[in-house]
Amino acid sequence: MKVEKKLFDKDIIRKAAADSFSKLNPVSLIKNPVMFIVAIGALFTTVIFFTGWREGNFSSFNLQISIWLWFTVLFANFAEAIAEGRGKAQSESLKKQRINSTARKMADNKEIIVPAVDLRINDVVICETGDIIPADGEVIDGIASVDESAITGESAPVIRESGGDRSAVTGGTKVISDKIIIRVSVNPGDTYIDKMIALVESAKRKKTPNEIALSILLSGLSIVFLLVVVTIRIFIDYQSTGTINITDNVSVPVLISLLVCLIPTTIGGLLSAIGISGMDRLLSHNVIAMSGRAVEAAGDIDVLLLDKTGTITLGNRMATELIPAPGTDEAYLADAAQLASLADETPEGRSIVVLAKEKFGIRGRNIHELNAHFVPFTAQTQMSGVDIPASGSSPERIIRKGSIEAIRKYISDDVGFQIGSDSDFLFTQVIGVDISLSGGTPLVVTENKKVLGVVQLKDVVKGGIKERFAQLRKMGIKTVMITGDNRLTATAIAAEAGVDDFIAQAKPEDKLAKIREEQSNGKMVGMIGDGTNDAPALAQSDVGIAMNSGTQAAREAGNMIDLDSNPTKLIEVVEIGKQLLMTRGALTTFSIANDVSKYFAIIPAIAASLYGTQNRPGPLSILNIMNLSNPHNAILSAVIFNAVIIILLIPIALKGIKYRPEGAEKILKRNILIYGIGGLIVPFIGIKLIDLIIQLF
Amino acid sequence: MEFLQLFVFLALLIILSPLLGHYIASVISGEIGLRFKTLGKIENAFYKFLKIDSEVEMDWKGYLFNLLMFNLAGFIFLLLIQLIQAYLPFNPQHLGNVELSLAINTAVSFVTNTNWQSYAGETTLSYFVQTVGLTVQNFLSAATGISVLFVLIRSLTRKNSSKLGNFWTDMTKTTFYILLPLSLIFALFLVSQGVVDTFRPYTEATTLEGARQVIPLGPAASQVAIKQLGTNGGGFFNANSAFPFENPTPLSNFFEMLAILLIPSSLVFTYGRLTGSKKGALAIFGVMLFLFIAGLTVSIISEYSTNPIFKMGGLMEGKETRFGVLNSVIWSTATTAASNGSVNAMQSSLSPFSALVSLFNMQVGEIIFGGVGCGLYGMVLFIFLTVFISGLMVGRTPEYLGKKIDAYEIKLTIIAIILPNMVILLFTAISLIVKSGLSGLSTSGPHGFTEALYAFSSAAGNNGSAFAGLGANTVFYNLLISLGMLIGRFGILIPVMAIAGNLVQKNITPPSKGTLRTDTPLFALLLTGIIIIVGALTFFPALSLGPLLEHLLMHKGILF
């Protein structure tokens, strides 16, 4: 899906050109007040032209004005249509896959084949090797490898299983091995892809808050200019007691032309194209947004919370070393550590099993034979382990592994506190500090509350992440790493990764508390998460990005989903959010600045004959600083410029203006220079050129 | 040498404003009442007397309701005493009751801090109406403006709240600690210069030619002090500050000019101190001062340049010989920049470009210093607009002092900008169509047009100065201008209160690197640009067809 499209694809243009006309429908026009005014103006001038013609008064000026006013509307429609077309092309491939697929639905313990589009929320379906997953849902049983390349473009299959943090599946992806049972979590029309498609269709698209505010501003300006135009004729009439008939110069088509030139048609015509293409760009980065509001908010993020694991560090921590306590054999430590980890399905647990096997050839044992009882990890105890009952000569073994703090608590909470524990702690502290300083995590292994030694788990920080964080810092975004590690380890990793702040030994509720704290200080908080325990934090954050690999709960809580599950994606999302606002702001500035030149074209055209004579123009002709050939040409040139500039700016609207991570002051200066000062000067040149061209005919 | 005075004027303004500004800040924060225990006791006794619970704060609707009711009561009282003036005391000249439309106009005018005067003070209003009615409203309308500014300041500094202060304590504090003491000092100074302040009847004198002349008197000094300080501008006498009994000496003239700008410009520093953004306030002050000096420069150049008809510059027509050209121009610029409206020379006789500057000052919404309180809150609306457009350009949801500016604020800002503009353009147009409007214009062409344009610009900006020439005391103009003044005052005041009500509920976002700073020269430049562009785009045609056209025609030898 990550196909780079050309800015203007032939098919899209053809379709957009046709759509430009169908969008003349008043129902869709009225959504854009500025263009609606232009359309009404165009209608008026057209009627005036035809009534004049029927009365034998063919006015080529009125005809040309009418044509160009219609063009202005069509150009704006075209801009919107082309943005829609590009967005649709992007989402169409996703849609197609789902239309023809069928689902194996479980009903009364029987399997029936139904069309995928008939599935409803809470339906249960089965998917086996080769099946396309019919709808978004959650795996409730089984484990399978799934090819998600259809939506992510990533060819390596991913594991999806019930329980854990990887239970969510997306409709349109394909099971390539094993069998899973899925509970459908959305109704048709509510899937992520459906929502995304809605965001790139103007008819369904909801305006974002800033877009609404801007529309109000543009409507307000239009009202002001309407007042100006309505009154100007009265002001001129009052003074035109002189010798020359002035009504031709301030005819209704002329006034409508002035109005259309003054109201912010440039930004008005491109506003919805900017919004649609922003969503489209987001989609091309493989991010699905639930709303435009979320994308806009991304540009406002002050603080970004990231889980360390899988975000800052590569996947999971791996056991790299075994350090036995004094008086303990390393092999014995390895054996105990492996026993405690046999049933631990976390990557860390597995890596301990692997390390023991590689170093001492200790093979995984059949846990049922040992009659062992496994104690799973909980967020509260922060420990896991195994209880092996006494059998024959071997005594009872209670093995636990966990962080230094957890083990300390575990041992010292006990009533029968052992005397040897003090020296044990000294050892674990020293080793722990050593490991932590190097950015690793110490995992203490105990047997019957005696410390056997420490397993060193090491994190690997992702390559290039430091540069990404530096970029975020330049954007003014503070990064906060959240980790269950102790302070020392967290400090080392934080320094290596280059985050601004971190929360060590964080429990799930700490994330929520941190977000609330930042928000109460007025900050916008972004959060990236994947696990079920992230769901409350994702929901609380202003912008929550859920990893596609995450759980269904997390995906529902977030307002964006990253299909690639690449956390640094946020940078692109922030950029797109900022670009959206910047493009709107820049084109608004450009549009308003343009008005100055239009006044200098049109005011002398309509008022220069005041107090003039047949051969000599009146005093206000000095305002004709562009030295335009005659009043009609001047007005026509301004109207043509006004229409053509919309077409010329379509590429900027679609691509968005460039965003570089730098301070606000710098960005502002550059944009003011280009779009403000540029907006003042460009139309002077443009109108003059058009006037010169018109004179050739 | 003449220009030395201009520099002293500006220097004094720049030195005094921060001092007075800090004093006002300590008044509203309550410090003064605590430091000077006796004053505080008097203040509290006053609350007790009026049964005001000074501890209770109001939300924006409550505050606004009290404000509107209070203004309405002021209006009704002022209207009534005019209508029955003949039966009331302190009327030595036995002036009759005021005609209804004129009474409405005058009442609206003084309640809205406009002080547009369709009447001549000395031949229309008794001492009773002047002192009990007009002078009191001069204080109260000024205090109202300042109170609303305080509400806006609170809305920017408080977060997650709805309480915006207590209208009655704000009014009391403003009047008691700021307006009264300043007016008292200033009135005494004016009396020392020869401004009259008496309840004696008018005197008669015999001129050198033997003609008999009535010389009007009255309790003028007390009213002149507040009319200058409170950006009211309504003269005790018809000729306003051109009249010797209102403005006798060059020294009184100098300080009356200073008094026009003093409180509005001080409030900028109050604002900076209370919002904690002193540099931001400095930026605002810079913008105001720049626009003021720019307008003044245009006016001065145009007054001193050679008039093509008379082949000389610095014409004295309509000006007072005791003030000269420069002082007349400084005054005309200051009085229209701040929404004061008092005059010491006739605006109509100034050069077309001076008139253009005066018009522009009023048309941008009386924000170049502007009226007391309302000038700054109008300026803050322009800041919202600037922050919105430039905030978008840096890629963040626009915010000002940590408050997000969104659709609600923009909507109300736009309303507050459109309404006065509508008054100016639409009402001018109506006057040019309707017979009763046209008959009021004293001349034709661009000058006649400017008369109407000026009247409604003055009304919408709550300025009150007149271009002279316009026969405004007709039912048509009295009522239309009244409506214009009401829209110009409350069409901005109410949206500002609503904005404050919304802002105070919002949280305050601390600035980050990505935040657009509003206390930099760049921002000041942008703000200036937005003000000029919005003003220019709206009024370019009108100003071209008025003063600009007149100027050009003058160079062709055509006068009006």
CSV table of N, CA and C in Angstrom, one decimal, chain B residues 405-450:
chain,number,residue,atom,x,y,z
B,405,ILE,N,-7.4,29.4,21.7
B,405,ILE,CA,-8.4,30.3,21.0
B,405,ILE,C,-9.0,29.4,20.0
B,406,ASP,N,-10.3,29.1,20.2
B,406,ASP,CA,-11.0,28.2,19.2
B,406,ASP,C,-12.2,28.9,18.6
B,407,ALA,N,-13.0,28.1,18.0
B,407,ALA,CA,-14.1,28.6,17.2
B,407,ALA,C,-15.0,29.6,18.0
B,408,TYR,N,-15.2,29.3,19.3
B,408,TYR,CA,-16.1,30.2,20.1
B,408,TYR,C,-15.5,31.6,20.2
B,409,GLU,N,-14.3,31.7,20.5
B,409,GLU,CA,-13.6,33.0,20.6
B,409,GLU,C,-13.6,33.7,19.2
B,410,ILE,N,-13.3,32.9,18.2
B,410,ILE,CA,-13.2,33.5,16.9
B,410,ILE,C,-14.6,34.1,16.4
B,411,LYS,N,-15.6,33.3,16.7
B,411,LYS,CA,-16.9,33.7,16.3
B,411,LYS,C,-17.3,35.0,17.0
B,412,LEU,N,-17.1,35.1,18.3
B,412,LEU,CA,-17.4,36.3,19.0
B,412,LEU,C,-16.5,37.5,18.6
B,413,THR,N,-15.3,37.2,18.4
B,413,THR,CA,-14.4,38.3,17.9
B,413,THR,C,-14.8,38.8,16.6
B,414,ILE,N,-15.2,37.9,15.7
B,414,ILE,CA,-15.7,38.4,14.4
B,414,ILE,C,-17.0,39.2,14.5
B,415,ILE,N,-17.8,38.8,15.4
B,415,ILE,CA,-19.1,39.6,15.6
B,415,ILE,C,-18.7,41.0,16.1
B,416,ALA,N,-17.8,41.0,17.1
B,416,ALA,CA,-17.4,42.3,17.7
B,416,ALA,C,-16.7,43.2,16.6
B,417,ILE,N,-16.1,42.6,15.6
B,417,ILE,CA,-15.5,43.4,14.6
B,417,ILE,C,-16.5,43.8,13.5
B,418,ILE,N,-17.4,42.9,13.2
B,418,ILE,CA,-18.3,43.2,12.1
B,418,ILE,C,-19.3,44.3,12.5
B,419,LEU,N,-19.9,44.1,13.8
B,419,LEU,CA,-21.0,45.0,14.2
B,419,LEU,C,-20.6,46.5,14.0
B,420,PRO,N,-19.5,47.0,14.6
B,420,PRO,CA,-19.2,48.4,14.4
B,420,PRO,C,-19.0,48.8,12.9
B,421,ASN,N,-18.3,47.9,12.2
B,421,ASN,CA,-18.1,48.1,10.8
B,421,ASN,C,-19.4,48.3,10.0
B,422,MET,N,-20.4,47.4,10.4
B,422,MET,CA,-21.7,47.5,9.8
B,422,MET,C,-22.3,48.9,10.1
B,423,VAL,N,-22.2,49.3,11.3
B,423,VAL,CA,-22.8,50.7,11.7
B,423,VAL,C,-22.2,51.7,10.8
B,424,ILE,N,-20.8,51.7,10.6
B,424,ILE,CA,-20.2,52.7,9.9
B,424,ILE,C,-20.6,52.7,8.4
B,425,LEU,N,-20.5,51.5,7.8
B,425,LEU,CA,-20.8,51.5,6.3
B,425,LEU,C,-22.3,51.6,6.0
B,426,LEU,N,-23.1,50.8,6.7
B,426,LEU,CA,-24.5,50.7,6.4
B,426,LEU,C,-25.2,52.0,6.8
B,427,PHE,N,-24.9,52.5,8.0
B,427,PHE,CA,-25.6,53.7,8.4
B,427,PHE,C,-25.2,54.9,7.6
B,428,THR,N,-23.9,55.0,7.2
B,428,THR,CA,-23.5,56.1,6.3
B,428,THR,C,-24.3,56.0,5.0
B,429,ALA,N,-24.4,54.7,4.5
B,429,ALA,CA,-25.1,54.5,3.2
B,429,ALA,C,-26.6,54.9,3.4
B,430,ILE,N,-27.2,54.6,4.5
B,430,ILE,CA,-28.6,54.9,4.7
B,430,ILE,C,-28.7,56.5,4.7
B,431,SER,N,-27.8,57.1,5.3
B,431,SER,CA,-27.9,58.6,5.4
B,431,SER,C,-27.8,59.2,4.0
B,432,LEU,N,-27.1,58.5,3.1
B,432,LEU,CA,-26.8,59.1,1.8
B,432,LEU,C,-28.0,58.8,0.9
B,433,ILE,N,-28.9,57.9,1.3
B,433,ILE,CA,-30.1,57.6,0.5
B,433,ILE,C,-31.3,58.4,0.9
B,434,VAL,N,-31.5,58.3,2.3
B,434,VAL,CA,-32.7,58.9,2.9
B,434,VAL,C,-32.7,60.4,2.8
B,435,LYS,N,-33.8,61.0,2.5
B,435,LYS,CA,-33.9,62.4,2.4
B,435,LYS,C,-33.5,63.1,3.7
B,436,SER,N,-34.0,62.6,4.8
B,436,SER,CA,-33.7,63.3,6.1
B,436,SER,C,-32.2,63.1,6.4
B,437,GLY,N,-31.6,62.2,5.8
B,437,GLY,CA,-30.1,62.0,6.0
B,437,GLY,C,-29.4,63.0,5.2
B,438,LEU,N,-29.8,63.1,3.9
B,438,LEU,CA,-29.1,64.0,2.9
B,438,LEU,C,-29.2,65.5,3.4
B,439,SER,N,-30.4,65.8,3.9
B,439,SER,CA,-30.6,67.2,4.3
B,439,SER,C,-29.7,67.7,5.4
B,440,GLY,N,-29.2,66.7,6.1
B,440,GLY,CA,-28.3,67.1,7.2
B,440,GLY,C,-26.9,67.4,6.8
B,441,LEU,N,-26.5,67.0,5.6
B,441,LEU,CA,-25.2,67.3,5.1
B,441,LEU,C,-25.0,68.7,4.7
B,442,SER,N,-23.9,69.4,5.1
B,442,SER,CA,-23.8,70.8,4.8
B,442,SER,C,-23.2,71.1,3.4
B,443,THR,N,-22.6,70.1,2.8
B,443,THR,CA,-22.0,70.3,1.5
B,443,THR,C,-22.1,69.0,0.7
B,444,SER,N,-21.6,69.0,-0.5
B,444,SER,CA,-21.7,67.8,-1.4
B,444,SER,C,-20.4,67.2,-1.6
B,445,GLY,N,-20.3,66.3,-2.5
B,445,GLY,CA,-19.0,65.7,-2.9
B,445,GLY,C,-18.4,64.9,-1.8
B,446,PRO,N,-17.0,64.7,-1.9
B,446,PRO,CA,-16.3,63.9,-0.9
B,446,PRO,C,-16.4,64.5,0.5
B,447,HIS,N,-16.5,65.8,0.6
B,447,HIS,CA,-16.5,66.4,1.9
B,447,HIS,C,-17.9,66.1,2.6
B,448,GLY,N,-18.9,66.2,1.8
B,448,GLY,CA,-20.3,65.9,2.4
B,448,GLY,C,-20.3,64.4,2.8
B,449,PHE,N,-19.8,63.6,1.9
B,449,PHE,CA,-19.7,62.2,2.2
B,449,PHE,C,-18.9,61.9,3.5
B,450,THR,N,-17.8,62.6,3.7
B,450,THR,CA,-17.0,62.4,4.9
B,450,THR,C,-17.7,62.9,6.1
